[in-house]
PDB file of C-alpha atoms in Angstrom:
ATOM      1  CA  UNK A   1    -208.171   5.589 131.628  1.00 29.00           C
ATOM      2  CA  UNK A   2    -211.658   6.056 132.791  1.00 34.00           C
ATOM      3  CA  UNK A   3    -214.499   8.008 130.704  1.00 35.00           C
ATOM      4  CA  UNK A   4    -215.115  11.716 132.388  1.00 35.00           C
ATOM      5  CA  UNK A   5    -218.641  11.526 134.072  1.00 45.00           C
ATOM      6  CA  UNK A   6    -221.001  13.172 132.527  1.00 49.00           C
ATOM      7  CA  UNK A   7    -222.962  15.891 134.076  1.00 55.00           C
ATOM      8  CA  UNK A   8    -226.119  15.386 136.519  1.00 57.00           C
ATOM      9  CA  UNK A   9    -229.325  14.785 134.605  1.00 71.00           C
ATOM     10  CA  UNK A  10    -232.393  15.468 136.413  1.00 82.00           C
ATOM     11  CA  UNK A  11    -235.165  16.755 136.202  1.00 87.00           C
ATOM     12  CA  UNK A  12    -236.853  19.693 138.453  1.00 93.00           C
ATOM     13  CA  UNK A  13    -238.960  17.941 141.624  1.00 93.00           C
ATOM     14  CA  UNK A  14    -236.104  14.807 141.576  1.00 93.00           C
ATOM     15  CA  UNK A  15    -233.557  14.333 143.836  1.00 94.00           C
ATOM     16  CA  UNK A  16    -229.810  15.065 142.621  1.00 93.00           C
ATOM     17  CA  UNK A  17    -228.483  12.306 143.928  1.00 92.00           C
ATOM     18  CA  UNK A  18    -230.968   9.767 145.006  1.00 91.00           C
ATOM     19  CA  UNK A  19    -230.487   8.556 148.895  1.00 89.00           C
ATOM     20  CA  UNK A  20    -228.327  11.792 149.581  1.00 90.00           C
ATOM     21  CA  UNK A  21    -229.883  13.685 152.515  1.00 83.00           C
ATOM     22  CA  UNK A  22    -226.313  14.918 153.685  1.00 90.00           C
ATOM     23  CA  UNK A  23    -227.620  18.483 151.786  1.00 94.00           C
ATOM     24  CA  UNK A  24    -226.925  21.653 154.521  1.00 96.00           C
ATOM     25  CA  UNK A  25    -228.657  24.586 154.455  1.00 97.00           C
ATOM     26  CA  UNK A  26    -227.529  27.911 152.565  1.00 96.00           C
ATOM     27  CA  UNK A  27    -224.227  26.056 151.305  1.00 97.00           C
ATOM     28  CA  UNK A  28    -222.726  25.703 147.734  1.00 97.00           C
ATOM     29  CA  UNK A  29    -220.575  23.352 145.918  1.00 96.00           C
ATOM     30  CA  UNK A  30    -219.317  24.091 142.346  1.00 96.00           C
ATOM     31  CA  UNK A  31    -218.120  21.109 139.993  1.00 93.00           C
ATOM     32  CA  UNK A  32    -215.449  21.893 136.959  1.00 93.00           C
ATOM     33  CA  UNK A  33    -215.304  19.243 134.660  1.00 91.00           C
ATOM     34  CA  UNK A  34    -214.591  18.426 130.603  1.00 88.00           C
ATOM     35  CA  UNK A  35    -218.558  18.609 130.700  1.00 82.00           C
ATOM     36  CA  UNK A  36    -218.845  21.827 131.846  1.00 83.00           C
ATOM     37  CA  UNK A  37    -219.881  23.554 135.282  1.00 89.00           C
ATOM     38  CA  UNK A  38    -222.353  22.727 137.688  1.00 93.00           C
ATOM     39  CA  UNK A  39    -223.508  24.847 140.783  1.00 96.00           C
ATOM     40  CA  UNK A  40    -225.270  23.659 143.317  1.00 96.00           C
ATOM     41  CA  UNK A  41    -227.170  26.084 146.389  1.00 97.00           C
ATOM     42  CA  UNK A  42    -228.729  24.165 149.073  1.00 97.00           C
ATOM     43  CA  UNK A  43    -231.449  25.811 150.840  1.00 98.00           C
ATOM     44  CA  UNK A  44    -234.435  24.411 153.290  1.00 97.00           C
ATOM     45  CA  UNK A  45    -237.440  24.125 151.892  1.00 97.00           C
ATOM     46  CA  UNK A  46    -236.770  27.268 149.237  1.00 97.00           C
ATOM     47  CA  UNK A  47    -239.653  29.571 149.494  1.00 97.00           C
ATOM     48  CA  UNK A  48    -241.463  30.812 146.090  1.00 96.00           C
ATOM     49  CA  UNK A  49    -240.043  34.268 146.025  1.00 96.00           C
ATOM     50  CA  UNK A  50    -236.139  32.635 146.989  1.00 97.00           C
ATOM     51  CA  UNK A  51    -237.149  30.749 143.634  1.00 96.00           C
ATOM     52  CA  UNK A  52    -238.570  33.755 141.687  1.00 95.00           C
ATOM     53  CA  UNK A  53    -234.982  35.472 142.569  1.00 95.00           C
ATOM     54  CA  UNK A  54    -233.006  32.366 141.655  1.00 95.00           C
ATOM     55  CA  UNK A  55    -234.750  32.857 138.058  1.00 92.00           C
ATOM     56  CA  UNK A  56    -234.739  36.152 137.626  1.00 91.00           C
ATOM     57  CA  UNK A  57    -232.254  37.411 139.513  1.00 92.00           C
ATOM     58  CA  UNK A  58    -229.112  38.899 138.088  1.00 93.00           C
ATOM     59  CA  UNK A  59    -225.968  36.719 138.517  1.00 95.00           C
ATOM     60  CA  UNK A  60    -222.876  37.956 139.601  1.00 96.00           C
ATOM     61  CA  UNK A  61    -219.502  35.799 139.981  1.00 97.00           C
ATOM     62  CA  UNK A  62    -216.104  36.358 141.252  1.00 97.00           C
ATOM     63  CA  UNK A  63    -213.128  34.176 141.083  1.00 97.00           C
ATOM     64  CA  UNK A  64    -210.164  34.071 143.707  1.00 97.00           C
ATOM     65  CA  UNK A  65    -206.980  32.160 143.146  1.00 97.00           C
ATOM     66  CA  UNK A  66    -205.637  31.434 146.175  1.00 97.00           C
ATOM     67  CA  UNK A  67    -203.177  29.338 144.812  1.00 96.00           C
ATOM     68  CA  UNK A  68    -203.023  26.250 146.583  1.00 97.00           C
ATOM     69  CA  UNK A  69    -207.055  26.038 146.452  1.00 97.00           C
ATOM     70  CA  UNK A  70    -209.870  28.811 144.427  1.00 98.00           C
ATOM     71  CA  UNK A  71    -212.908  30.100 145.815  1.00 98.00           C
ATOM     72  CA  UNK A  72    -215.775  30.974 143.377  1.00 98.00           C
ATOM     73  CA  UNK A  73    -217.920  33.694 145.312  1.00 98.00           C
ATOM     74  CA  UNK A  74    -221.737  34.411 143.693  1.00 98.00           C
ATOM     75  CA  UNK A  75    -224.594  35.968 144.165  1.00 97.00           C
ATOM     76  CA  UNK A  76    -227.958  35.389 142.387  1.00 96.00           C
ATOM     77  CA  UNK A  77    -230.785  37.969 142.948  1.00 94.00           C
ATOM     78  CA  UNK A  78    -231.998  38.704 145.787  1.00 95.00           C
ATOM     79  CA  UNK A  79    -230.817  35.313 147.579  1.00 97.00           C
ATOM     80  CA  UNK A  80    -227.467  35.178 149.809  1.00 96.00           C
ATOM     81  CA  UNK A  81    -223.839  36.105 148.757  1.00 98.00           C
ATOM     82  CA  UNK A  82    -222.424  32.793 148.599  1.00 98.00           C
ATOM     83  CA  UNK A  83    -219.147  31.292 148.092  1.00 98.00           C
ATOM     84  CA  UNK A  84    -217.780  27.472 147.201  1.00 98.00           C
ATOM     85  CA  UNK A  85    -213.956  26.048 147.298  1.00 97.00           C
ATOM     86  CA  UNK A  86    -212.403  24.355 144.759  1.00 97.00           C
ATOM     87  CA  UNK A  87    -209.441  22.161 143.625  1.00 97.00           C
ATOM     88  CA  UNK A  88    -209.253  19.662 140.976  1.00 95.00           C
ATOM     89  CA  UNK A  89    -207.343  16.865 142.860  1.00 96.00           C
ATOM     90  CA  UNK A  90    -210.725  16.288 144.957  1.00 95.00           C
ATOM     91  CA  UNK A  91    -212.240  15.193 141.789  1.00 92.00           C
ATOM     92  CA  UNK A  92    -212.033  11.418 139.584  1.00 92.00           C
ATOM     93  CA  UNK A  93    -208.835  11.871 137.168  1.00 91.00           C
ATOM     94  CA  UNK A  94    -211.052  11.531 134.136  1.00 89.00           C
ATOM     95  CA  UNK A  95    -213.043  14.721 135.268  1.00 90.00           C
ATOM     96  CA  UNK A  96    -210.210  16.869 136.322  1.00 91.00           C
ATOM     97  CA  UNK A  97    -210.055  19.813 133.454  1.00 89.00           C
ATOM     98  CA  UNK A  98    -212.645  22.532 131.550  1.00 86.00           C
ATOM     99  CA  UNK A  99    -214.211  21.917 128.550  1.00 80.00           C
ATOM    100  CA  UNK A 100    -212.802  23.663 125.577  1.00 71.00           C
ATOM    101  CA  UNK A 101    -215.133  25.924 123.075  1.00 57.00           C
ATOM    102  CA  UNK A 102    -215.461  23.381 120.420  1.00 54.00           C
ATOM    103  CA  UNK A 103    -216.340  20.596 122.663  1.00 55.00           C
ATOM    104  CA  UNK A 104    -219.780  22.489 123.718  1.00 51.00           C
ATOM    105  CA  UNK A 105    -222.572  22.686 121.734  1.00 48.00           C
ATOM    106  CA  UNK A 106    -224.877  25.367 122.575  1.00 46.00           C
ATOM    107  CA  UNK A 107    -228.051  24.111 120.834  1.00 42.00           C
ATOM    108  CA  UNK A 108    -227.760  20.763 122.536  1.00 42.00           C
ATOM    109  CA  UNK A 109    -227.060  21.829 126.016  1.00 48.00           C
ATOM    110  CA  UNK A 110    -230.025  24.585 125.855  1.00 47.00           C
ATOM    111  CA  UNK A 111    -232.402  21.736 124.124  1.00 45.00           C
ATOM    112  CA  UNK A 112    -231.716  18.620 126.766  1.00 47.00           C
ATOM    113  CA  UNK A 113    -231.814  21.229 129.664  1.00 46.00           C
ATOM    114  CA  UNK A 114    -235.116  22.634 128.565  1.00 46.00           C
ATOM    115  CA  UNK A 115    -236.155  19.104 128.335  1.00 43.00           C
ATOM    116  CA  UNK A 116    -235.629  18.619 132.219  1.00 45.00           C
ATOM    117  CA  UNK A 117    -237.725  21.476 133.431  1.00 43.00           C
ATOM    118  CA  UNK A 118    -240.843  21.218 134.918  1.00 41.00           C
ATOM    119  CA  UNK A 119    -243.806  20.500 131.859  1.00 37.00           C
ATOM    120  CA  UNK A 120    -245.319  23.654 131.234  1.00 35.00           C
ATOM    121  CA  UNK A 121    -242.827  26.159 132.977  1.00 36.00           C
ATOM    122  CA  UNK A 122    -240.865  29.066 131.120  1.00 37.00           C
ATOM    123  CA  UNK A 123    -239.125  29.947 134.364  1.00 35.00           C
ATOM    124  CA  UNK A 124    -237.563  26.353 135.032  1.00 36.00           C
ATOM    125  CA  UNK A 125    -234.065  28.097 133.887  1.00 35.00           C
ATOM    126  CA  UNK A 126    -233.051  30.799 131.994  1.00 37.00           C
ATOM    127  CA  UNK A 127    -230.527  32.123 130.150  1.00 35.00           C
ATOM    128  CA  UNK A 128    -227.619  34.993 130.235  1.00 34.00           C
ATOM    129  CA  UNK A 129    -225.613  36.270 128.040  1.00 34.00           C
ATOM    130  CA  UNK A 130    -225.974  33.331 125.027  1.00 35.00           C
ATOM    131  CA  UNK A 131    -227.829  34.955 122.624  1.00 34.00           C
ATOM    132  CA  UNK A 132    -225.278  37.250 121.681  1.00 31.00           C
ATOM    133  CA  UNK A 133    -222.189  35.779 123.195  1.00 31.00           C
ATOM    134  CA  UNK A 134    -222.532  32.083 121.544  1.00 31.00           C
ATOM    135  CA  UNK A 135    -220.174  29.443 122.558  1.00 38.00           C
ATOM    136  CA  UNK A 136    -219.673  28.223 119.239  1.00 33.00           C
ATOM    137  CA  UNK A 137    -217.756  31.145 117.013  1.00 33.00           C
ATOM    138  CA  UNK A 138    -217.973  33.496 120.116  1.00 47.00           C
ATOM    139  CA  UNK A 139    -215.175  32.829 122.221  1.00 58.00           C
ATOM    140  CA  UNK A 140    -214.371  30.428 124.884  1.00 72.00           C
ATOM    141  CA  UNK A 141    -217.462  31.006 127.002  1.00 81.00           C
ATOM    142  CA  UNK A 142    -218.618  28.308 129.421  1.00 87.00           C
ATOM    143  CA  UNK A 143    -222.092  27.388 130.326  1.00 88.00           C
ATOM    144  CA  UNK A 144    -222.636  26.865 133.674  1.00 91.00           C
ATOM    145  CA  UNK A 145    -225.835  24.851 135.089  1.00 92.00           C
ATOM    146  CA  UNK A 146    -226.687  25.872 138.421  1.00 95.00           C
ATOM    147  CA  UNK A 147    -229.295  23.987 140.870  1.00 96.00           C
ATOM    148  CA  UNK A 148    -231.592  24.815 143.403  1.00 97.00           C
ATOM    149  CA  UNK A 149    -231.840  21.794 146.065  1.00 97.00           C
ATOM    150  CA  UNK A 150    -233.939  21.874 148.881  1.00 97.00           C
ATOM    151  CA  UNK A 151    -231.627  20.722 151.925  1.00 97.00           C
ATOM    152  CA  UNK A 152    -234.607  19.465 153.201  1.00 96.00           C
ATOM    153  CA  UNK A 153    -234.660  16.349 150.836  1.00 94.00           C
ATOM    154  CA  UNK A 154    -232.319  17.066 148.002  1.00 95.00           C
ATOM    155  CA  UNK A 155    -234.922  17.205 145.211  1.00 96.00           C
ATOM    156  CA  UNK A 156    -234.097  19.990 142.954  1.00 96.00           C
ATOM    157  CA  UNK A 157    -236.443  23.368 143.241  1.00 96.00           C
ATOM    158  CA  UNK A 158    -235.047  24.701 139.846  1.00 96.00           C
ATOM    159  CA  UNK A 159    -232.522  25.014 137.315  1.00 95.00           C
ATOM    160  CA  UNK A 160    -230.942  27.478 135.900  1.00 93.00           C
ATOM    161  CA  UNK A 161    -228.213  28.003 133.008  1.00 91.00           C
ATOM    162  CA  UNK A 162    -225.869  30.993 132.453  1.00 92.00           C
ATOM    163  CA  UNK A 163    -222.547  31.574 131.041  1.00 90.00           C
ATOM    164  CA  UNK A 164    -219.116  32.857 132.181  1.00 92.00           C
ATOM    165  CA  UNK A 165    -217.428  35.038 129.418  1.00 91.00           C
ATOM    166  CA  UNK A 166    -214.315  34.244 128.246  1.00 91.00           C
ATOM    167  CA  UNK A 167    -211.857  36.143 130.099  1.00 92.00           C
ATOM    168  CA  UNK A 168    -213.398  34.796 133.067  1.00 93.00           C
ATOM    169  CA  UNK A 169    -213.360  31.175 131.749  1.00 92.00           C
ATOM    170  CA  UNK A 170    -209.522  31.785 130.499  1.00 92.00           C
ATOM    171  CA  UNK A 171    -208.631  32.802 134.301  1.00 95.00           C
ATOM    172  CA  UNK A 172    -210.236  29.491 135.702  1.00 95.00           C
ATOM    173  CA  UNK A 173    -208.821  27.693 133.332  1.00 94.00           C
ATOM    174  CA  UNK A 174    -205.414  28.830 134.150  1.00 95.00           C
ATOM    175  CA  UNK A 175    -205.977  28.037 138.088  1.00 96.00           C
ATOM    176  CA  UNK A 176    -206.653  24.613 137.013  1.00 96.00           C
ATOM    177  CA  UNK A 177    -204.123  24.099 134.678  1.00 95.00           C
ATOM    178  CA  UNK A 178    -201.444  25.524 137.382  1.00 96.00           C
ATOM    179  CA  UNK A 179    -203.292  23.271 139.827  1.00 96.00           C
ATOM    180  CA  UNK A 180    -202.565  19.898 137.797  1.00 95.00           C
ATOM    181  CA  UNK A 181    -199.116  20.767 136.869  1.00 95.00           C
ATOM    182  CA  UNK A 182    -198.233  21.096 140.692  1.00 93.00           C
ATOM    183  CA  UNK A 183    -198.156  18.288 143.671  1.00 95.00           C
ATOM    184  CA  UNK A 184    -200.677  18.632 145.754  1.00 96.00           C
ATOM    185  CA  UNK A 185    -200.381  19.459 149.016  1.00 97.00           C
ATOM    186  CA  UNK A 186    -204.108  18.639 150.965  1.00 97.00           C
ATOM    187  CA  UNK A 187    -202.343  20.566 154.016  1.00 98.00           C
ATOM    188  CA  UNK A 188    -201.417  23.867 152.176  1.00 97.00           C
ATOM    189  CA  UNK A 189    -204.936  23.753 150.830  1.00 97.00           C
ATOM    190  CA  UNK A 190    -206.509  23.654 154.125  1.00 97.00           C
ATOM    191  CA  UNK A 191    -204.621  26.262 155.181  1.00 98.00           C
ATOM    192  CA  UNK A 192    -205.241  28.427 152.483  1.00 97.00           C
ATOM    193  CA  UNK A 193    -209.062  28.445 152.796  1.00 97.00           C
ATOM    194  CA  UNK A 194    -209.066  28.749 156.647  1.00 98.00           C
ATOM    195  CA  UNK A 195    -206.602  32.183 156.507  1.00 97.00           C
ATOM    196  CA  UNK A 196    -208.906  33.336 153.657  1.00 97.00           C
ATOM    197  CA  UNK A 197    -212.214  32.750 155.806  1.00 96.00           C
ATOM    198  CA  UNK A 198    -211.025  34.176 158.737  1.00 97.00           C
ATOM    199  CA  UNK A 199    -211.064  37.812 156.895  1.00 97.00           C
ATOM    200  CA  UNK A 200    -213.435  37.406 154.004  1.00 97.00           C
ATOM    201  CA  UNK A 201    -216.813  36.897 153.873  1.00 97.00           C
ATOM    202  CA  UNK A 202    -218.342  35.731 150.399  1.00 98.00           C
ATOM    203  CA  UNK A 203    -218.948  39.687 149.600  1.00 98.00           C
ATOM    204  CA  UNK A 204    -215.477  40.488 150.379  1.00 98.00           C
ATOM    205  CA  UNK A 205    -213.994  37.629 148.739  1.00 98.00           C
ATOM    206  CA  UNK A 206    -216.063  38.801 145.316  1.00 97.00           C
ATOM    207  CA  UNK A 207    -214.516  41.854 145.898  1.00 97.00           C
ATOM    208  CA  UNK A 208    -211.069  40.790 146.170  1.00 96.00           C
ATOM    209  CA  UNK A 209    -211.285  38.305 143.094  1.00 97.00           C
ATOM    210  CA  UNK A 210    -209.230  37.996 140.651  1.00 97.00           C
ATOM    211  CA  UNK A 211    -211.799  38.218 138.089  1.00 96.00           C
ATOM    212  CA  UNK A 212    -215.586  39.223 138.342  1.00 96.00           C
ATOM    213  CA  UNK A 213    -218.066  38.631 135.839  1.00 95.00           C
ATOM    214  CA  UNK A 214    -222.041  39.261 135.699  1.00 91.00           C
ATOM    215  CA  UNK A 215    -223.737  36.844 133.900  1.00 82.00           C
ATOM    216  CA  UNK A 216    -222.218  35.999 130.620  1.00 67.00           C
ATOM    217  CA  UNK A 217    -220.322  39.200 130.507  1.00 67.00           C
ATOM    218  CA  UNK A 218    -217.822  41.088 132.035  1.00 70.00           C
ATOM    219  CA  UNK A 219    -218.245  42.669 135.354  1.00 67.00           C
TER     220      UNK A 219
END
């Protein structure tokens, strides 16, 4: 049994994956691992004030179990409703799964993150709802690291870190837990995401989740 992979580090003005330049503009991919989350938003050449809003801007998530596949729908500021598909089965064995409260360290995660930011920046990420929702001895929260990649040449624009609260993260984490206790079907996937497309929009399928949360608290 392989090690689970740990989680991109990079720093702001680096490419996310080196020789990559398959990046498409305003697109998102989410990654669920034992690690933790990661986010990625694609954008050309991000313009300062679409990386102001990915800073400051208030975060707001929604998630939709559409049972043979999820959606994670999100909005960040003033940038684009956006929305990302998931299932586990598209991902290594070893990295199939969420992390569990007492495998996350808080201090450590906020420490080597700040240590990837840009020299000199406060606004290289930020942080909601951990000050008084701490993963350690406050619940099963789940930090999620979110990047900003220019599609133009897949170096990261900026970084940001939030967390999901933990009736959010307990309704994920039952999705993927269903998920790997079922065969799965790549067709009835498919299908599942194309009927849900064809009548929501990333707005509409926040709307219609499951769950919705707004930055590390309840929506």
């Amino acid at each position: 049994m392989t090690e689970p992979q740990q989680l991109h580090t990079v720093r702001v003005g680096e490419p996310y994956l080196p020789g990559f330049t398959g990046w498409r503009d305003k697109t998102a991919q989410i990654r669920l691992t034992p690690h933790g989350c990661e986010i990625l938003i694609a954008y050309t050449r991000p313009t300062p004030v679409e990386v102001a809003q990915f800073h400051e801007g208030r975060c707001k998530f929604g998630w939709a179990d559409l049972w043979s596949a999820a959606m994670l729908a999100f909005k960040i500021g003033g940038l684009e409703w956006m929305d990302a598909s998931f299932h586990p089965m598209h991902q290594d064995p070893a990295d199939r799964g969420l992390p569990r409260a007492e495998d996350q360290d808080q201090r450590t995660t906020l420490e080597a993150l700040a240590a990837l930011t840009a020299p000199g920046s406060k606004d290289d990420y930020a942080v909601l709802g951990a000050t008084d929702s701490p993963i350690r001895g406050g619940g099963d929260h789940l930090l999620v690291r979110i990047f900003f990649i220019d599609a133009a040449d897949g170096a990261v624009a900026a970084i940001r870190l939030v967390s999901w609260p933990p009736n959010f993260v307990g309704q994920v984490r039952a999705t993927i837990e269903r998920m790997l206790s079922s065969p799965f079907d790549p067709a009835a996937e498919e299908d599942a995401l194309n009927r849900h497309m064809a009548v929501c929009t990333p707005l509409e399928t926040y709307q219609r989740a499951d769950i919705r949360c707004i930055g590390g608290a309840p929506a």
